Amino acid sequence: MDYILTAESLSKHYGHFKALDGFSIHVPKGAVYGFVGKNGAGKTTLIRLICGLQEPASGSYTLYGVKNTEPGIAKCRRRMGAVVETPSIYLDMSAEENLKEQFRIIGLPSFDDIPGLLRLVGLEGTGKKKAKDFSLGMKQRLGIAIALAGSPDFLILDEPVNGLDPQGIIEIRELILKLNREEQITFLISSHILDELSRLATHYGFIDSGHMVREMSAKELDAACRKCIRVQVSDIHALARVLDGMDFQYNIFSDTMADIYAKVNVSELTLALAGQGCDIISMTEREESLESFYVNLIGGGKGHE
Ligand code: ADP
């Protein structure tokens, strides 16, 4: 597989504190990679490293296959754009003026693409309106337009919908999907809310305490959150024997309760259990939510912010 970004054994310390600790990541080309972790998990630290704003203490990463210690890395960084923390926009300037400024900074003074770029992010009608009078969602879209100024094919967004209203969230989501599908831009999107990413991510990486806990595709996450039958029985050992006999997958999580991951024929199961002297107390169909998957994977509670 072609990877835009990889990292192995990456570490970054702030004093004695390890913000990244033996961290690894693999972002495939064309992916919308949801980078999920609690506040303080180390997401922004990784982003700062790959943007070249900070140096790792140890370990390495590659961008477009080029290692961070190789001379070609600066050129690779020009192929990517990033909106980190708050977008860097001039509040006293219009959207067009902001983009002109960015084009100047990166040495593209022809300004050719500006109307197209404004259209792409849905800010074409904003005229002379200053960025300070924009909604938060419009500011975020302007930040994305600025990051797109050098025509990157890899875009990093750090908590892009933080603080946005539901309409703003939908607009950003649609913009990301459009840029991914129509412009073939690979995304790395950090968030502390899994649910918000689940509508667009093709891949996930779960980070906790500076460590990659698990990477998986959206398909694998779907399978992990698959439907199951939750049963409560009078004799959990009898249930286990019967389910083993039927070759069903299951998970026992208390003295009386279990989740069964299979198409269950209810009367067959009831009969088999009755044969073992076991009663069914309750039976419900349920789907593990993304949130409970996330909590099981990296634990509940708030971050250490
Ligand atoms: P996230 O983006 O996942 O919320 P960060 O990467 O911003 O997490 O932070 C990871 C940890 O490193 C946090 O505990 C944070 O307090 C700490 N940290 C981040 N930047 C600095 C810094 N410049 N100096 C000291 N500690 C920092």
GROMACS .gro file of C-alpha atoms and ligand atoms in nm:
model
  332
    1MET     CA    1   0.000   0.000   0.000
    2ASP     CA    2   0.108   0.357  -0.071
    3TYR     CA    3   0.142   0.565   0.244
    4ILE     CA    4   0.147   0.943   0.260
    5LEU     CA    5   0.259   0.944   0.623
    6THR     CA    6   0.417   0.678   0.841
    7ALA     CA    7   0.588   0.699   1.179
    8GLU     CA    8   0.776   0.441   1.383
    9SER     CA    9   0.889   0.459   1.748
   10LEU     CA   10   0.835   0.833   1.746
   11SER     CA   11   0.892   1.012   2.078
   12LYS     CA   12   0.864   1.371   2.187
   13HIS     CA   13   0.926   1.489   2.544
   14TYR     CA   14   0.838   1.812   2.717
   15GLY     CA   15   1.082   1.801   3.007
   16HIS     CA   16   1.022   1.462   3.170
   17PHE     CA   17   0.674   1.434   3.021
   18LYS     CA   18   0.640   1.202   2.720
   19ALA     CA   19   0.381   1.359   2.490
   20LEU     CA   20   0.460   1.093   2.227
   21ASP     CA   21   0.607   0.763   2.337
   22GLY     CA   22   0.708   0.499   2.081
   23PHE     CA   23   0.431   0.624   1.857
   24SER     CA   24   0.350   0.474   1.516
   25ILE     CA   25   0.100   0.567   1.244
   26HIS     CA   26   0.023   0.466   0.885
   27VAL     CA   27  -0.188   0.699   0.670
   28PRO     CA   28  -0.271   0.544   0.331
   29LYS     CA   29  -0.285   0.755   0.017
   30GLY     CA   30  -0.642   0.869  -0.055
   31ALA     CA   31  -0.762   0.809   0.302
   32VAL     CA   32  -0.966   1.027   0.530
   33TYR     CA   33  -0.774   0.924   0.841
   34GLY     CA   34  -0.954   0.991   1.167
   35PHE     CA   35  -0.694   1.049   1.437
   36VAL     CA   36  -0.886   0.997   1.759
   37GLY     CA   37  -0.782   1.050   2.119
   38LYS     CA   38  -0.878   1.230   2.436
   39ASN     CA   39  -0.762   1.583   2.501
   40GLY     CA   40  -0.395   1.572   2.590
   41ALA     CA   41  -0.336   1.235   2.416
   42GLY     CA   42  -0.065   1.381   2.190
   43LYS     CA   43  -0.249   1.452   1.862
   44THR     CA   44  -0.132   1.810   1.817
   45THR     CA   45   0.221   1.712   1.917
   46LEU     CA   46   0.234   1.465   1.627
   47ILE     CA   47   0.096   1.726   1.389
   48ARG     CA   48   0.355   1.982   1.504
   49LEU     CA   49   0.632   1.728   1.440
   50ILE     CA   50   0.525   1.639   1.088
   51CYS     CA   51   0.474   2.005   1.000
   52GLY     CA   52   0.837   2.058   1.100
   53LEU     CA   53   0.748   2.295   1.384
   54GLN     CA   54   0.923   2.069   1.636
   55GLU     CA   55   1.183   1.792   1.622
   56PRO     CA   56   1.127   1.438   1.757
   57ALA     CA   57   1.342   1.322   2.050
   58SER     CA   58   1.378   0.982   1.884
   59GLY     CA   59   1.221   0.765   1.617
   60SER     CA   60   1.133   0.876   1.267
   61TYR     CA   61   0.852   0.946   1.025
   62THR     CA   62   0.816   0.954   0.647
   63LEU     CA   63   0.617   1.186   0.424
   64TYR     CA   64   0.553   1.053   0.073
   65GLY     CA   65   0.814   0.788   0.151
   66VAL     CA   66   1.084   1.043   0.240
   67LYS     CA   67   1.234   1.011   0.589
   68ASN     CA   68   1.229   1.317   0.816
   69THR     CA   69   1.609   1.323   0.833
   70GLU     CA   70   1.653   1.327   0.453
   71PRO     CA   71   1.709   1.657   0.270
   72GLY     CA   72   1.400   1.603   0.050
   73ILE     CA   73   1.163   1.639   0.347
   74ALA     CA   74   1.121   2.019   0.306
   75LYS     CA   75   0.999   1.968  -0.051
   76CYS     CA   76   0.754   1.702   0.069
   77ARG     CA   77   0.618   1.941   0.332
   78ARG     CA   78   0.530   2.185   0.052
   79ARG     CA   79   0.295   1.918  -0.082
   80MET     CA   80   0.093   1.925   0.238
   81GLY     CA   81  -0.127   2.183   0.406
   82ALA     CA   82  -0.235   2.210   0.768
   83VAL     CA   83  -0.488   2.393   0.980
   84VAL     CA   84  -0.351   2.355   1.332
   85GLU     CA   85  -0.539   2.480   1.637
   86THR     CA   86  -0.701   2.810   1.529
   87PRO     CA   87  -0.670   2.884   1.157
   88SER     CA   88  -0.410   3.152   1.083
   89ILE     CA   89  -0.625   3.418   0.923
   90TYR     CA   90  -0.606   3.799   0.928
   91LEU     CA   91  -0.930   3.912   1.086
   92ASP     CA   92  -0.919   4.261   0.932
   93MET     CA   93  -0.897   4.123   0.581
   94SER     CA   94  -1.162   3.978   0.348
   95ALA     CA   95  -1.143   3.614   0.236
   96GLU     CA   96  -0.989   3.721  -0.096
   97GLU     CA   97  -0.730   3.945   0.074
   98ASN     CA   98  -0.638   3.663   0.311
   99LEU     CA   99  -0.580   3.430   0.018
  100LYS     CA  100  -0.375   3.693  -0.170
  101GLU     CA  101  -0.157   3.729   0.136
  102GLN     CA  102  -0.108   3.352   0.155
  103PHE     CA  103  -0.027   3.331  -0.217
  104ARG     CA  104   0.235   3.603  -0.164
  105ILE     CA  105   0.385   3.418   0.133
  106ILE     CA  106   0.425   3.094  -0.061
  107GLY     CA  107   0.553   3.273  -0.371
  108LEU     CA  108   0.253   3.245  -0.604
  109PRO     CA  109   0.189   3.615  -0.674
  110SER     CA  110  -0.026   3.553  -0.984
  111PHE     CA  111  -0.334   3.494  -0.763
  112ASP     CA  112  -0.478   3.281  -1.047
  113ASP     CA  113  -0.658   3.026  -0.837
  114ILE     CA  114  -0.822   3.255  -0.584
  115PRO     CA  115  -1.177   3.272  -0.727
  116GLY     CA  116  -1.175   2.894  -0.778
  117LEU     CA  117  -1.047   2.838  -0.427
  118LEU     CA  118  -1.316   3.063  -0.278
  119ARG     CA  119  -1.579   2.872  -0.475
  120LEU     CA  120  -1.435   2.540  -0.363
  121VAL     CA  121  -1.482   2.627   0.005
  122GLY     CA  122  -1.815   2.807  -0.047
  123LEU     CA  123  -1.690   3.160   0.031
  124GLU     CA  124  -1.728   3.306  -0.318
  125GLY     CA  125  -2.005   3.546  -0.220
  126THR     CA  126  -1.833   3.711   0.078
  127GLY     CA  127  -1.692   4.013  -0.113
  128LYS     CA  128  -1.542   4.280   0.112
  129LYS     CA  129  -1.675   4.127   0.433
  130LYS     CA  130  -1.392   4.104   0.685
  131ALA     CA  131  -1.298   3.769   0.836
  132LYS     CA  132  -1.377   3.899   1.186
  133ASP     CA  133  -1.743   3.918   1.081
  134PHE     CA  134  -1.746   3.558   0.956
  135SER     CA  135  -1.917   3.276   1.145
  136LEU     CA  136  -1.683   3.024   1.306
  137GLY     CA  137  -1.763   2.778   1.026
  138MET     CA  138  -1.674   3.036   0.759
  139LYS     CA  139  -1.346   3.111   0.940
  140GLN     CA  140  -1.269   2.741   0.948
  141ARG     CA  141  -1.342   2.714   0.573
  142LEU     CA  142  -1.121   3.015   0.506
  143GLY     CA  143  -0.846   2.842   0.708
  144ILE     CA  144  -0.887   2.537   0.485
  145ALA     CA  145  -0.876   2.757   0.170
  146ILE     CA  146  -0.549   2.911   0.295
  147ALA     CA  147  -0.407   2.564   0.360
  148LEU     CA  148  -0.511   2.468   0.005
  149ALA     CA  149  -0.328   2.764  -0.152
  150GLY     CA  150  -0.020   2.564  -0.253
  151SER     CA  151  -0.240   2.287  -0.409
  152PRO     CA  152  -0.144   2.026  -0.149
  153ASP     CA  153  -0.247   1.663  -0.188
  154PHE     CA  154  -0.233   1.599   0.187
  155LEU     CA  155  -0.427   1.812   0.433
  156ILE     CA  156  -0.401   1.798   0.811
  157LEU     CA  157  -0.688   1.938   1.014
  158ASP     CA  158  -0.654   1.963   1.391
  159GLU     CA  159  -0.998   1.940   1.558
  160PRO     CA  160  -1.167   2.108   1.257
  161VAL     CA  161  -1.520   2.118   1.398
  162ASN     CA  162  -1.434   2.223   1.753
  163GLY     CA  163  -1.687   2.482   1.862
  164LEU     CA  164  -1.889   2.476   1.539
  165ASP     CA  165  -2.269   2.469   1.535
  166PRO     CA  166  -2.443   2.172   1.366
  167GLN     CA  167  -2.474   2.357   1.033
  168GLY     CA  168  -2.104   2.450   1.043
  169ILE     CA  169  -2.015   2.087   1.116
  170ILE     CA  170  -2.213   1.967   0.814
  171GLU     CA  171  -2.045   2.226   0.588
  172ILE     CA  172  -1.695   2.126   0.696
  173ARG     CA  173  -1.780   1.757   0.660
  174GLU     CA  174  -1.913   1.807   0.307
  175LEU     CA  175  -1.611   2.014   0.212
  176ILE     CA  176  -1.371   1.744   0.336
  177LEU     CA  177  -1.560   1.474   0.145
  178LYS     CA  178  -1.562   1.687  -0.172
  179LEU     CA  179  -1.189   1.757  -0.150
  180ASN     CA  180  -1.117   1.391  -0.084
  181ARG     CA  181  -1.333   1.255  -0.365
  182GLU     CA  182  -1.298   1.523  -0.632
  183GLU     CA  183  -0.949   1.657  -0.566
  184GLN     CA  184  -0.800   1.327  -0.438
  185ILE     CA  185  -0.668   1.498  -0.125
  186THR     CA  186  -0.564   1.266   0.160
  187PHE     CA  187  -0.674   1.388   0.503
  188LEU     CA  188  -0.546   1.345   0.856
  189ILE     CA  189  -0.816   1.478   1.088
  190SER     CA  190  -0.768   1.487   1.462
  191SER     CA  191  -1.062   1.481   1.699
  192HIS     CA  192  -1.148   1.381   2.053
  193ILE     CA  193  -1.497   1.275   1.938
  194LEU     CA  194  -1.513   0.952   1.741
  195ASP     CA  195  -1.875   0.991   1.643
  196GLU     CA  196  -1.805   1.310   1.452
  197LEU     CA  197  -1.542   1.139   1.236
  198SER     CA  198  -1.747   0.829   1.171
  199ARG     CA  199  -1.939   0.994   0.887
  200LEU     CA  200  -1.631   1.056   0.680
  201ALA     CA  201  -1.329   0.855   0.793
  202THR     CA  202  -1.205   0.564   0.584
  203HIS     CA  203  -0.937   0.477   0.840
  204TYR     CA  204  -0.882   0.535   1.210
  205GLY     CA  205  -0.595   0.561   1.450
  206PHE     CA  206  -0.666   0.564   1.823
  207ILE     CA  207  -0.403   0.741   2.031
  208ASP     CA  208  -0.381   0.735   2.410
  209SER     CA  209  -0.107   0.880   2.632
  210GLY     CA  210   0.124   0.935   2.337
  211HIS     CA  211   0.086   0.581   2.208
  212MET     CA  212  -0.102   0.441   1.907
  213VAL     CA  213  -0.345   0.195   2.062
  214ARG     CA  214  -0.491   0.066   1.738
  215GLU     CA  215  -0.520   0.148   1.368
  216MET     CA  216  -0.810   0.008   1.168
  217SER     CA  217  -1.015   0.065   0.855
  218ALA     CA  218  -1.373   0.194   0.869
  219LYS     CA  219  -1.482  -0.155   0.763
  220GLU     CA  220  -1.304  -0.310   1.058
  221LEU     CA  221  -1.459  -0.057   1.293
  222ASP     CA  222  -1.803  -0.137   1.153
  223ALA     CA  223  -1.741  -0.505   1.217
  224ALA     CA  224  -1.623  -0.430   1.570
  225CYS     CA  225  -1.946  -0.238   1.633
  226ARG     CA  226  -2.163  -0.508   1.478
  227LYS     CA  227  -2.504  -0.607   1.595
  228CYS     CA  228  -2.534  -0.862   1.867
  229ILE     CA  229  -2.798  -1.029   2.084
  230ARG     CA  230  -2.767  -0.954   2.454
  231VAL     CA  231  -2.909  -1.231   2.673
  232GLN     CA  232  -2.961  -1.259   3.044
  233VAL     CA  233  -2.985  -1.616   3.169
  234SER     CA  234  -3.018  -1.803   3.496
  235ASP     CA  235  -2.705  -2.015   3.435
  236ILE     CA  236  -2.419  -1.854   3.246
  237HIS     CA  237  -2.214  -2.177   3.234
  238ALA     CA  238  -2.500  -2.357   3.063
  239LEU     CA  239  -2.525  -2.072   2.814
  240ALA     CA  240  -2.152  -2.100   2.736
  241ARG     CA  241  -2.185  -2.477   2.680
  242VAL     CA  242  -2.482  -2.434   2.448
  243LEU     CA  243  -2.319  -2.151   2.249
  244ASP     CA  244  -1.996  -2.349   2.216
  245GLY     CA  245  -2.202  -2.639   2.086
  246MET     CA  246  -2.364  -2.411   1.828
  247ASP     CA  247  -2.022  -2.268   1.737
  248PHE     CA  248  -2.140  -1.912   1.803
  249GLN     CA  249  -1.911  -1.624   1.898
  250TYR     CA  250  -2.002  -1.462   2.229
  251ASN     CA  251  -1.874  -1.246   2.507
  252ILE     CA  252  -1.970  -1.306   2.870
  253PHE     CA  253  -1.950  -0.991   3.075
  254SER     CA  254  -2.130  -1.071   3.402
  255ASP     CA  255  -2.260  -1.371   3.601
  256THR     CA  256  -2.584  -1.364   3.403
  257MET     CA  257  -2.527  -1.162   3.083
  258ALA     CA  258  -2.361  -1.228   2.750
  259ASP     CA  259  -2.354  -1.083   2.398
  260ILE     CA  260  -2.394  -1.330   2.112
  261TYR     CA  261  -2.249  -1.237   1.773
  262ALA     CA  262  -2.447  -1.459   1.540
  263LYS     CA  263  -2.786  -1.499   1.375
  264VAL     CA  264  -2.969  -1.663   1.659
  265ASN     CA  265  -3.271  -1.887   1.613
  266VAL     CA  266  -3.451  -1.792   1.932
  267SER     CA  267  -3.664  -2.105   1.972
  268GLU     CA  268  -3.366  -2.332   1.903
  269LEU     CA  269  -3.157  -2.150   2.164
  270THR     CA  270  -3.442  -2.150   2.418
  271LEU     CA  271  -3.493  -2.525   2.373
  272ALA     CA  272  -3.122  -2.602   2.399
  273LEU     CA  273  -3.095  -2.394   2.717
  274ALA     CA  274  -3.406  -2.554   2.865
  275GLY     CA  275  -3.239  -2.892   2.806
  276GLN     CA  276  -2.959  -2.769   3.037
  277GLY     CA  277  -3.204  -2.636   3.296
  278CYS     CA  278  -3.123  -2.274   3.209
  279ASP     CA  279  -3.390  -2.003   3.171
  280ILE     CA  280  -3.367  -1.694   2.950
  281ILE     CA  281  -3.453  -1.390   3.165
  282SER     CA  282  -3.426  -1.132   2.886
  283MET     CA  283  -3.307  -1.101   2.528
  284THR     CA  284  -3.248  -0.779   2.331
  285GLU     CA  285  -3.090  -0.691   1.999
  286ARG     CA  286  -2.826  -0.423   2.029
  287GLU     CA  287  -2.550  -0.256   1.840
  288GLU     CA  288  -2.228  -0.153   2.011
  289SER     CA  289  -2.203   0.219   1.965
  290LEU     CA  290  -1.889   0.383   1.838
  291GLU     CA  291  -1.863   0.559   2.170
  292SER     CA  292  -1.867   0.239   2.374
  293PHE     CA  293  -1.613   0.084   2.138
  294TYR     CA  294  -1.392   0.386   2.195
  295VAL     CA  295  -1.436   0.375   2.572
  296ASN     CA  296  -1.353   0.002   2.576
  297LEU     CA  297  -1.045   0.065   2.367
  298ILE     CA  298  -0.891   0.361   2.545
  299GLY     CA  299  -1.088   0.396   2.864
  300GLY     CA  300  -1.344   0.650   2.972
  301GLY     CA  301  -1.313   0.976   3.158
  302LYS     CA  302  -1.193   1.308   3.040
  303GLY     CA  303  -0.845   1.388   2.916
  304HIS     CA  304  -0.586   1.536   3.147
  305GLU     CA  305  -0.644   1.890   3.030
  306ADP     P1  306  -0.398   1.669   2.204
  306ADP     O1  307  -0.374   1.744   2.078
  306ADP     O2  308  -0.423   1.523   2.182
  306ADP     O3  309  -0.503   1.729   2.291
  306ADP     P2  310  -0.131   1.761   2.275
  306ADP     O4  311  -0.041   1.699   2.175
  306ADP     O5  312  -0.167   1.905   2.255
  306ADP     O6  313  -0.262   1.671   2.292
  306ADP     O7  314  -0.066   1.748   2.419
  306ADP     C1  315  -0.014   1.626   2.469
  306ADP     C2  316   0.039   1.650   2.606
  306ADP     O8  317   0.158   1.728   2.601
  306ADP     C3  318  -0.057   1.726   2.698
  306ADP     O9  319  -0.051   1.670   2.827
  306ADP     C4  320  -0.003   1.867   2.698
  306ADP    O10  321  -0.033   1.931   2.820
  306ADP     C5  322   0.145   1.844   2.680
  306ADP     N1  323   0.208   1.956   2.605
  306ADP     C6  324   0.177   1.997   2.481
  306ADP     N2  325   0.256   2.100   2.442
  306ADP     C7  326   0.340   2.125   2.546
  306ADP     C8  327   0.445   2.220   2.567
  306ADP     N3  328   0.481   2.308   2.473
  306ADP     N4  329   0.509   2.215   2.687
  306ADP     C9  330   0.476   2.124   2.781
  306ADP     N5  331   0.377   2.032   2.767
  306ADP    C10  332   0.309   2.033   2.652
   0.00000   0.00000   0.00000
